[in-house]
Coordinates of C-alpha atoms and ligand atoms in Angstrom, one line a residue:
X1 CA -49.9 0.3 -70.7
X2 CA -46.9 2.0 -69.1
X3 CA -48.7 1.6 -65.8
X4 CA -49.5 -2.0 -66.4
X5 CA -45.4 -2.8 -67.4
X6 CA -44.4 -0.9 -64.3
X7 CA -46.4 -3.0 -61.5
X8 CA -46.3 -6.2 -63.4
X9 CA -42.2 -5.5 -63.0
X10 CA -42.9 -4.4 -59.6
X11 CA -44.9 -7.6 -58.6
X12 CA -42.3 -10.0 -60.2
X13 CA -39.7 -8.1 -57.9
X14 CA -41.6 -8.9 -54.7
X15 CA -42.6 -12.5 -55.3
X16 CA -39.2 -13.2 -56.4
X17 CA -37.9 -11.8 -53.1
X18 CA -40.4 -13.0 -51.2
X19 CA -40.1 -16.6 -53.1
X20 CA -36.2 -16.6 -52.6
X21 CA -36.6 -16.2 -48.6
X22 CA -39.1 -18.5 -48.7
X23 CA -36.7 -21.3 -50.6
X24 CA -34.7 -20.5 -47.9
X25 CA -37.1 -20.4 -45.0
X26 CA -37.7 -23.7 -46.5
X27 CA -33.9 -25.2 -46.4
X28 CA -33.2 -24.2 -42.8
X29 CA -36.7 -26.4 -41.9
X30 CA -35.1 -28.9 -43.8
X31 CA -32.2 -29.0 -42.2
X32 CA -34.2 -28.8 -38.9
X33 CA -36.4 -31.7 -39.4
X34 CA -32.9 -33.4 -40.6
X35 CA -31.0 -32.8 -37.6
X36 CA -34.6 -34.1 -35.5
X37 CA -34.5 -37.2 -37.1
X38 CA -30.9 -38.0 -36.5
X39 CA -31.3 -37.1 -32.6
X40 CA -34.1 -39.1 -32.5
X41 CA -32.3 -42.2 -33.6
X42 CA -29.5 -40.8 -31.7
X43 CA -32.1 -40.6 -28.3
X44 CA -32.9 -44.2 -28.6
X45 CA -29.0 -45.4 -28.0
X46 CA -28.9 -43.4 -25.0
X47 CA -30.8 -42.2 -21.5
X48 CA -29.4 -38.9 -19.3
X49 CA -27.0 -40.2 -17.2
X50 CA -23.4 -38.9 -15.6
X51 CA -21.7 -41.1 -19.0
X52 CA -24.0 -40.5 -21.7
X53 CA -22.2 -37.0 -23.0
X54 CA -22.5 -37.9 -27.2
X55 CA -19.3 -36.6 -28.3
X56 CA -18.2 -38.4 -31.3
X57 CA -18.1 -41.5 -33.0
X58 CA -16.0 -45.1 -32.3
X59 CA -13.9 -46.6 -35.2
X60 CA -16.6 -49.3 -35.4
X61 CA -19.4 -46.6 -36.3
X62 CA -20.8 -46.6 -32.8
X63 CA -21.6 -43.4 -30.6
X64 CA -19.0 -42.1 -28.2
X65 CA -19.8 -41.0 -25.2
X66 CA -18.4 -39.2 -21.9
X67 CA -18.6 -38.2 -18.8
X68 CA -19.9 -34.7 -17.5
X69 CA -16.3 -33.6 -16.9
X70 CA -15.1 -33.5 -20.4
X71 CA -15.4 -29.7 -22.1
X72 CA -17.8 -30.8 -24.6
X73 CA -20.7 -31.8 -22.0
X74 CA -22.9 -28.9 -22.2
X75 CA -23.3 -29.7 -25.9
X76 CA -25.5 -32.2 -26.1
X77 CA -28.0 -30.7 -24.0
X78 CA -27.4 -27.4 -25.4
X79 CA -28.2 -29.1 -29.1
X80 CA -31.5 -30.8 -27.2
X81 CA -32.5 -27.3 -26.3
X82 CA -32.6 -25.6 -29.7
X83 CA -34.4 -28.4 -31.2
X84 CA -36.5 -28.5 -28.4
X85 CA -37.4 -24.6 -29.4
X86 CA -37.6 -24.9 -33.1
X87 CA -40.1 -27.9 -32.8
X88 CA -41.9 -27.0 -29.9
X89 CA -41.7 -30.8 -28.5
X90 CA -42.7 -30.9 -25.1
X91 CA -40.9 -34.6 -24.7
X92 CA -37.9 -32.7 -26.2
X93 CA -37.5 -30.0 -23.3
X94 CA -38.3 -32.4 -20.9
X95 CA -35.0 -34.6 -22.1
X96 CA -33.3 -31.3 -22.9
X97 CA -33.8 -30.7 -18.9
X98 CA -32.8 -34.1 -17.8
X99 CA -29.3 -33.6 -20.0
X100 CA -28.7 -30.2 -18.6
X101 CA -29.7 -31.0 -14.9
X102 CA -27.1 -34.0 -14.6
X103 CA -24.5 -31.4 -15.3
X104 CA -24.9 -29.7 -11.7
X105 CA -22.2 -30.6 -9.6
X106 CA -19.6 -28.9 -12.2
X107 CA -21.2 -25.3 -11.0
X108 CA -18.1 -25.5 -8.3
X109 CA -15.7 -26.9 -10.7
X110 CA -12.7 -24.2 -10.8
X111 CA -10.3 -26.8 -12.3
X112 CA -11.2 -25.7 -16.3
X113 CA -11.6 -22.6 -17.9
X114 CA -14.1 -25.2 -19.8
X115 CA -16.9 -24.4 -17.4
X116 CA -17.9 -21.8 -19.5
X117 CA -18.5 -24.3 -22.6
X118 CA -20.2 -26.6 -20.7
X119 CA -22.5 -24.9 -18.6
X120 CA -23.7 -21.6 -20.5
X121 CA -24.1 -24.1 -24.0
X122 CA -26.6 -26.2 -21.4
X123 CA -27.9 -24.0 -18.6
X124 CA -27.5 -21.2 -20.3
X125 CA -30.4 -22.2 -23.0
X126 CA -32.3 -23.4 -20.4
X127 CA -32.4 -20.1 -18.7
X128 CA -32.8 -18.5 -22.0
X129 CA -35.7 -20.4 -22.8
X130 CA -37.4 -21.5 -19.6
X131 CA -36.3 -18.2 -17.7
X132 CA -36.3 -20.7 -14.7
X133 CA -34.6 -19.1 -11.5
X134 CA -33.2 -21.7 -10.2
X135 CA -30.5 -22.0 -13.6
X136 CA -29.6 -18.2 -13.5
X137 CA -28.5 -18.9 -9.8
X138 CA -26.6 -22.4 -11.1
X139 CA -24.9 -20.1 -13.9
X140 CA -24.2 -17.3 -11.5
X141 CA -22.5 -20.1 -9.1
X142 CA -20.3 -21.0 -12.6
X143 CA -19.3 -17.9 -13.6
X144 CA -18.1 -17.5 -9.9
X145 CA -16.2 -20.8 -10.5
X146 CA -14.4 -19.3 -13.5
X147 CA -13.7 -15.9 -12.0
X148 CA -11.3 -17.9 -9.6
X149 CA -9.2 -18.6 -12.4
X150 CA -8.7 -14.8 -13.4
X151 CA -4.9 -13.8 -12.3
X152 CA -4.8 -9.7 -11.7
X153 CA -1.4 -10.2 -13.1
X154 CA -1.8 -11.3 -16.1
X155 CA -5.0 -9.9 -16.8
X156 CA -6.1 -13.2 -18.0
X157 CA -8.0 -16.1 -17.5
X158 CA -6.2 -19.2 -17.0
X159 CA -7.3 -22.1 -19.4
X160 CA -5.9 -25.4 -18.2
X161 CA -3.7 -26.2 -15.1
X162 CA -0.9 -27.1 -17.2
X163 CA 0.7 -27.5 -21.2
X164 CA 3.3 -29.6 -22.3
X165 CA 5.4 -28.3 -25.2
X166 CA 5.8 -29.9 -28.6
X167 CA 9.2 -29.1 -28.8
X168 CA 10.6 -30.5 -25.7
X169 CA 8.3 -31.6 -23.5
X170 CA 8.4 -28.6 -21.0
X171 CA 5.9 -27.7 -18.9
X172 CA 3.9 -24.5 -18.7
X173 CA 1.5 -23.5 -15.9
X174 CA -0.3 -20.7 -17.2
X175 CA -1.2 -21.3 -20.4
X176 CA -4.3 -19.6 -22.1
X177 CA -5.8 -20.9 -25.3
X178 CA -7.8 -18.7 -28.0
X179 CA -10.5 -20.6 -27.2
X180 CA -11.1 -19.1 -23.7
X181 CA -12.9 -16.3 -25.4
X182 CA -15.8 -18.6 -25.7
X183 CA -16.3 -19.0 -21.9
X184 CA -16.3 -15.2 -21.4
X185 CA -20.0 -15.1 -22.3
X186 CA -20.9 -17.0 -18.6
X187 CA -19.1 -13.9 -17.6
X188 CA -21.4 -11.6 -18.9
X189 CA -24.4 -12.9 -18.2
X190 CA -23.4 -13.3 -14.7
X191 CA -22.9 -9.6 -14.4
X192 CA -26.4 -8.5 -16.0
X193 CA -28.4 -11.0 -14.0
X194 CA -26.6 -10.0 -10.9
X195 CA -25.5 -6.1 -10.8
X196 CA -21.8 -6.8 -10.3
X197 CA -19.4 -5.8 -12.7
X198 CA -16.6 -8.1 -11.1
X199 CA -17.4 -10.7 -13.8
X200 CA -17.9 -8.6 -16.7
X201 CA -14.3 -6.8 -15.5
X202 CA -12.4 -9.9 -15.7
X203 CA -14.6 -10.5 -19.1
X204 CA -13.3 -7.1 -20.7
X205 CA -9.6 -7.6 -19.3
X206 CA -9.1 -11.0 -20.7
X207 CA -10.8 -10.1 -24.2
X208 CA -8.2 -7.0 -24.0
X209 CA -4.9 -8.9 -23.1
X210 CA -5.9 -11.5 -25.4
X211 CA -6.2 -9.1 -28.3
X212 CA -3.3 -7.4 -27.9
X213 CA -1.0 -11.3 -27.2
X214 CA -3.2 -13.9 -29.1
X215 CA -4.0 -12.2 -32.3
X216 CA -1.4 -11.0 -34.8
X217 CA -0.7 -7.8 -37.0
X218 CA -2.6 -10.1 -39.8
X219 CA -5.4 -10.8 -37.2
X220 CA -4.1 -14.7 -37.6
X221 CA -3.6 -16.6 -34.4
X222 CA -1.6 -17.8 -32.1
X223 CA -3.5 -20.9 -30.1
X224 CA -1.8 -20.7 -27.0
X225 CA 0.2 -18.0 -25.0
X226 CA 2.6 -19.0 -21.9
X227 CA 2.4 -16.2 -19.1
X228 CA 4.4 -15.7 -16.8
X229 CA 3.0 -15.1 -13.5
X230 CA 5.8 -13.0 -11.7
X231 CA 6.0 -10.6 -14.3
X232 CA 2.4 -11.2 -15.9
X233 CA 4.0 -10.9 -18.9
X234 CA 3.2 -13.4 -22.0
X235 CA 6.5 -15.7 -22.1
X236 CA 5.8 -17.0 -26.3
X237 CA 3.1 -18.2 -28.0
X238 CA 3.0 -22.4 -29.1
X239 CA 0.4 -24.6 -30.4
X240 CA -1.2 -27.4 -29.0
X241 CA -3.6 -28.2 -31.1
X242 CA -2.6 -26.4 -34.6
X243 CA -0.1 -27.4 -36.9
X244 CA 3.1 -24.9 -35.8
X245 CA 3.6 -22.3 -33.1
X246 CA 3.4 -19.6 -35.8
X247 CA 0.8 -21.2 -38.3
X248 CA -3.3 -20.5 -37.3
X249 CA -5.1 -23.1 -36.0
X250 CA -8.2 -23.2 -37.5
X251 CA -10.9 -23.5 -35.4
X252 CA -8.9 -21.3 -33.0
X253 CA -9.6 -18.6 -35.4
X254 CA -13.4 -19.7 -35.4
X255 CA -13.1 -19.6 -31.8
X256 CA -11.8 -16.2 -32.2
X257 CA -14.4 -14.1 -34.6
X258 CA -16.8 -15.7 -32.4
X259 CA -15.6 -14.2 -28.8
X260 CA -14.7 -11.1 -30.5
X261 CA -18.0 -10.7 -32.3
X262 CA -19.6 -11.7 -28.5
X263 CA -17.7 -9.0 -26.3
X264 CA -18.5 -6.5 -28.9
X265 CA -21.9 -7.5 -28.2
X266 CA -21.6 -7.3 -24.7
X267 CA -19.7 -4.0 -23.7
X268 CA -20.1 -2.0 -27.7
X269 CA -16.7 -1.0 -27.4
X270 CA -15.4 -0.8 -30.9
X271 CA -12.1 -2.4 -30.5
X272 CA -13.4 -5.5 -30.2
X273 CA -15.8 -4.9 -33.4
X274 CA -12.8 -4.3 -35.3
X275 CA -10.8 -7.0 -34.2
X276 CA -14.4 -9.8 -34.8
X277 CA -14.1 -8.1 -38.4
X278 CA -10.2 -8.4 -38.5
X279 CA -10.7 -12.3 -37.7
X280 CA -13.3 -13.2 -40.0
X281 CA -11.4 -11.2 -43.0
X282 CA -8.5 -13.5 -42.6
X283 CA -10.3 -16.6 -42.2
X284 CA -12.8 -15.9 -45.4
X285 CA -10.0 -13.9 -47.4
X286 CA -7.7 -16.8 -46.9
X287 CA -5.9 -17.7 -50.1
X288 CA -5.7 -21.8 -48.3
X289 CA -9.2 -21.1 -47.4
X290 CA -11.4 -23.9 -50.5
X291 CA -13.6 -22.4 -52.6
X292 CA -16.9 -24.3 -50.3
X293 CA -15.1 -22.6 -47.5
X294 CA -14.9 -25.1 -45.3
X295 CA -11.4 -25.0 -43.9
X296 CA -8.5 -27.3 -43.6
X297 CA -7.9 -27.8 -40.2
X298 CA -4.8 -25.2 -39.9
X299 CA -4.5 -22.5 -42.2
X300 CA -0.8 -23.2 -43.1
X301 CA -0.8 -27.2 -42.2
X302 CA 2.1 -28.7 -44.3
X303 CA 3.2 -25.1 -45.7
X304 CA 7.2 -24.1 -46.1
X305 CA 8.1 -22.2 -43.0
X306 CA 6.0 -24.0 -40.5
X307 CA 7.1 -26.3 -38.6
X308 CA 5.7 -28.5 -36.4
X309 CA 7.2 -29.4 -32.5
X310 CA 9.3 -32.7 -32.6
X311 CA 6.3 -34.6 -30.4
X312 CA 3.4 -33.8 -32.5
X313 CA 1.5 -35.9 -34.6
X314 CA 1.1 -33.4 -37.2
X315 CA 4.3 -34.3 -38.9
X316 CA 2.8 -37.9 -39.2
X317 CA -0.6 -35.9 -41.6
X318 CA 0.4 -35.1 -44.8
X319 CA -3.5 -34.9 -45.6
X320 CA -5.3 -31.4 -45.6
X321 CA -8.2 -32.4 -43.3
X322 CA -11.3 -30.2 -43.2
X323 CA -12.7 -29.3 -39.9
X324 CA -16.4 -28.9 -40.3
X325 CA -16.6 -27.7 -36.8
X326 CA -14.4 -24.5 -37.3
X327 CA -17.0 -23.6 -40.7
X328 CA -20.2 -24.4 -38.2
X329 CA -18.7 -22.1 -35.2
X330 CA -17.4 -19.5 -38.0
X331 CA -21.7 -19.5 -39.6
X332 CA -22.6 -18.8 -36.4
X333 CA -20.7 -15.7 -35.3
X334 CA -20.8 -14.3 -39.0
X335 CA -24.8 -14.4 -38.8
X336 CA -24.3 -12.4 -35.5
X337 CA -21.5 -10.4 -36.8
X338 CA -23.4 -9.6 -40.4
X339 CA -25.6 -7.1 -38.0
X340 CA -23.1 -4.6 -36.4
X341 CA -21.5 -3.6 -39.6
X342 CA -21.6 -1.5 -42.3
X343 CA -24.0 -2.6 -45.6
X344 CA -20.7 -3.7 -47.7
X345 CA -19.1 -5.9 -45.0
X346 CA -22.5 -7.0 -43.6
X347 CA -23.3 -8.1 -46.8
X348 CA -19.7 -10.3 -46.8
X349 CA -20.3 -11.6 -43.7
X350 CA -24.0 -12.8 -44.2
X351 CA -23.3 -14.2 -47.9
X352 CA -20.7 -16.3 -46.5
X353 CA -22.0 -17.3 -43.6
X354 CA -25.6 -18.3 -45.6
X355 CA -22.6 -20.3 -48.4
X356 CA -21.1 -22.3 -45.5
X357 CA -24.6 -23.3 -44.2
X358 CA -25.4 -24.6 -47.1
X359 CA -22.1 -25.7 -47.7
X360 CA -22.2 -28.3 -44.3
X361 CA -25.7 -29.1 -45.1
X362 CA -24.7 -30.2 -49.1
X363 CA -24.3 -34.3 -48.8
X364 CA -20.5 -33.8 -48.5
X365 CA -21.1 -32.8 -45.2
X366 CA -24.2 -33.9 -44.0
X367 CA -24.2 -37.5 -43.3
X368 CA -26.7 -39.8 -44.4
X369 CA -30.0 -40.7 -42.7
X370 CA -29.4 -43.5 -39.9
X371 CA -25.8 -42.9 -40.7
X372 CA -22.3 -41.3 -38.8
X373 CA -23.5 -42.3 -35.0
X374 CA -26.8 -39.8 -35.6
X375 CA -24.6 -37.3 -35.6
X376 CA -25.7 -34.7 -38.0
X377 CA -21.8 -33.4 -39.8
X378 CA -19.2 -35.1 -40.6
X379 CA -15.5 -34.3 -41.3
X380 CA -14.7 -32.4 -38.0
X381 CA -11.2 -32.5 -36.8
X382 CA -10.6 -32.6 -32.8
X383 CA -6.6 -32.1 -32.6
X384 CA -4.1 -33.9 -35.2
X385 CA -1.1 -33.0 -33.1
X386 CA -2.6 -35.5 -30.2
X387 CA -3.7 -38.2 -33.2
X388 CA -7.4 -38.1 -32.1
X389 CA -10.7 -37.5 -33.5
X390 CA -9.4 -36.9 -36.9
X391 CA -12.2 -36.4 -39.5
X392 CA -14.9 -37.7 -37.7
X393 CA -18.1 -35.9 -36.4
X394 CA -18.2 -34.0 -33.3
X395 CA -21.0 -32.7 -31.0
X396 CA -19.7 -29.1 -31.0
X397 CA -19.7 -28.8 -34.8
X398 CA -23.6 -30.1 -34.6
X399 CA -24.2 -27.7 -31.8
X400 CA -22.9 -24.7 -33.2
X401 CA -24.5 -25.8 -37.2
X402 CA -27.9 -25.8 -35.2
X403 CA -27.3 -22.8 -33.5
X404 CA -26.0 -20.8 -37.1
X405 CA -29.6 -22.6 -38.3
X406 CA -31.3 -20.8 -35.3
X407 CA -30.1 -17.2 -35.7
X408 CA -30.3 -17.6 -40.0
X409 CA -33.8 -18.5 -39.0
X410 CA -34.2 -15.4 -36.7
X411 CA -32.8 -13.1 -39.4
X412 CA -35.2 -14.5 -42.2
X413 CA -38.1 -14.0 -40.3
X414 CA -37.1 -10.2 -39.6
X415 CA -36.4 -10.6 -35.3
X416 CA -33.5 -9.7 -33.5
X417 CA -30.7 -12.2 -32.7
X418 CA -30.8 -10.7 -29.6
X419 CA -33.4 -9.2 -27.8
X420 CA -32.1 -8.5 -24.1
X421 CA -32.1 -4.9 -23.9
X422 CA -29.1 -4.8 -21.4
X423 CA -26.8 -5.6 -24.5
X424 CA -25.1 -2.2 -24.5
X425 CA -25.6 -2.1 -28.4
X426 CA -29.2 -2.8 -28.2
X427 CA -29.5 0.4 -26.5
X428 CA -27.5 2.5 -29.3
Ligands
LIG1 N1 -11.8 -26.1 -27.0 C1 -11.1 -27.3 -27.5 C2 -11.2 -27.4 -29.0 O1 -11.7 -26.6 -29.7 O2 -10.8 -28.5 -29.4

């Protein structure tokens, strides 16, 4: 009898585990076959060519589109890739290549840090997946493009050619945004595929200069910091897309435990580890941060002892927006991030990445069928301070919500996020 109590109690336990992955084996195919649908309604408004970028969505309801030379071109391809994989839809890669291969001509394009975004999001899946030559060469001639923009001095990256102050209207010539971290990746790969450690130098140098200028004692953020290129020395830090030069930009803060959580990745040097972990603490132990946590669009948005520059919009936003796109980018690294820590903070960092998930893909998110320009989230926020793209959806926060669906999906079914064995902490 005692037997027969202890496996019936032993039996219950594994079906129950094994029923609660399946539930959620079962809500990230739902939210797969969801995001299919909308792209296939979304397919039908457009064909690949140099203007048909989906970004966002019109004040009438209709799709927005750009050119290849905005920062969010690689998305849309990128998103065509992973769905591509997931459903195995040979009609899918084959307009997954057609999005990615009108992105070519921006492989010499050394005026944007951006090049990272937009061509390791879209060539860099299709090299990941197709293992086609001819992109690792294409990415190899990108990550050269980028590298041009690494100053010795400053041991940084330059992000955009110029930034005009809130506060004044000065101008700025080397600025670097938090963001940058995200194009380091190109970097990296760059290096591995080719033997040179040029790339993965400047990779390691920015990540380091940035840690010790961008991020705070708090591991809050500034969004951008001014260098000076005669000393190389950081002249202040401002905002141009947060709320205040001292407040932290949300999704620069996603941007952030992303990068940090990538370098780790890339060169296992525990600094980084520590400062991926630092990031996401502040983000998810946030007292502003709301109890779905998705975040308002700037930690400290209309708080006493912020204040915005004269010129920015922000004073003109009284409302707390959400920014889906910061919780969708924040998933995704904390999946990632869940499997280089210890079992307490692993555990942190994969509960809340599984609650934001399901969060986005709850109906307060997750538009309805046929609905928000086919794009799959709403509530993103591109930058109050320029009055644009304010609570609307936006092709990053869908790309990076169907990548977070692609490594939970990984991790459920036991794999690797990532396999390469060149990852230096693979080969711990
Ligand atoms: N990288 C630009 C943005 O996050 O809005």
């Amino acid at each position: 009898m005692k037997y027969f109590i202890i496996i019936s109690l032993f039996s219950f336990f594994i079906s129950s585990v094994s029923n609660a992955q399946s539930t959620e084996e079962k809500f990230v195919k739902n939210c797969f076959d969801f995001a299919l649908i909308q792209n296939n309604m979304m397919m039908k408004e457009i064909v690949p060519s140099d203007n048909a970028f989906p970004r966002t969505m019109k004040k009438d309801g209709s799709l927005y589109c750009t050119d290849i030379y905005e920062w969010t071109s690689g998305f849309y391809p990128g998103i065509l890739w992973y769905l591509s994989e997931y459903s195995g839809d040979a009609s899918l890669q084959d307009s997954a290549l057609k999005w990615t291969e009108k992105l070519e001509p921006l492989k010499t394009n050394t005026s944007t840090h951006d090049i990272g975004f937009m061509m390791y999001c879209s060539y860099g899946n299709a090299y990941r997946i197709t293992k086609n030559e001819k992109f690792k060469q294409l990415l190899v001639q990108s990550a050269d493009a980028l590298a041009t923009r690494f100053n010795p001095k400053t041991g940084v990256i330059k992000s955009w050619d110029g930034f005009t102050s809130w506060h004044d209207g000065k101008k700025y010539y080397f600025p670097v945004i938090i963001d940058n971290m995200m194009n380091l990746e190109l970097l990296f790969f760059a290096s591995k595929v080719t033997g040179n450690p040029v790339y993965k130098n400047i990779a390691i140098a920015h990540a380091t200069t940035t840690m010790k200028n961008h991020i705070r004692k708090d591991y809050s953020s500034f969004h951008v910091i001014l260098y000076d290129t005669v000393s190389g020395k950081p002249i202040k830090g401002e905002t141009a897309q947060g709320y205040a030069d001292n407040s932290t930009w949300s999704r620069g803060e996603s941007w952030g435990i992303y990068g940090f959580t990538m370098v780790y990745r890339e060169t296992g040097d525990a600094q980084f580890l520590k400062t991926a972990c630092g990031m996401a603490d502040y983000f998810l132990n946030n007292k502003m941060l709301p109890s779905d946590k998705i975040p308002y669009w700037d930690f400290n948005a209309n708080m006493v002892g912020y204040v915005p520059g004269n010129k920015s919009n922000a004073w003109n936003v009284p409302v707390d927006y959400r920014d889906a796109s910061a919780a969708a980018i924040t998933a995704s690294a904390l999946f990632e991030l869940s499997t280089y820590c210890d079992k307490e903070k692993s555990k942190k960092y994969l509960d809340a990445a599984k609650e934001i998930l399901h969060a986005l893909s709850s109906p307060v998110y997750r538009a309805k069928e046929g609905t928000n320009a086919d794009f799959i989230l709403m509530h993103s926020t591109g930058s109050i301070p320029h009055n644009s793209e304010i609570d609307v959806p936006l092709v990053y926060a869908d790309y990076y919500y169907i990548e977070a669906l692609h490594r939970y999906q990984l991790l459920l079914s036991g794999k690797k996020l990532f396999d390469d064995s060149q990852h230096p902490i693979n080969k711990k």
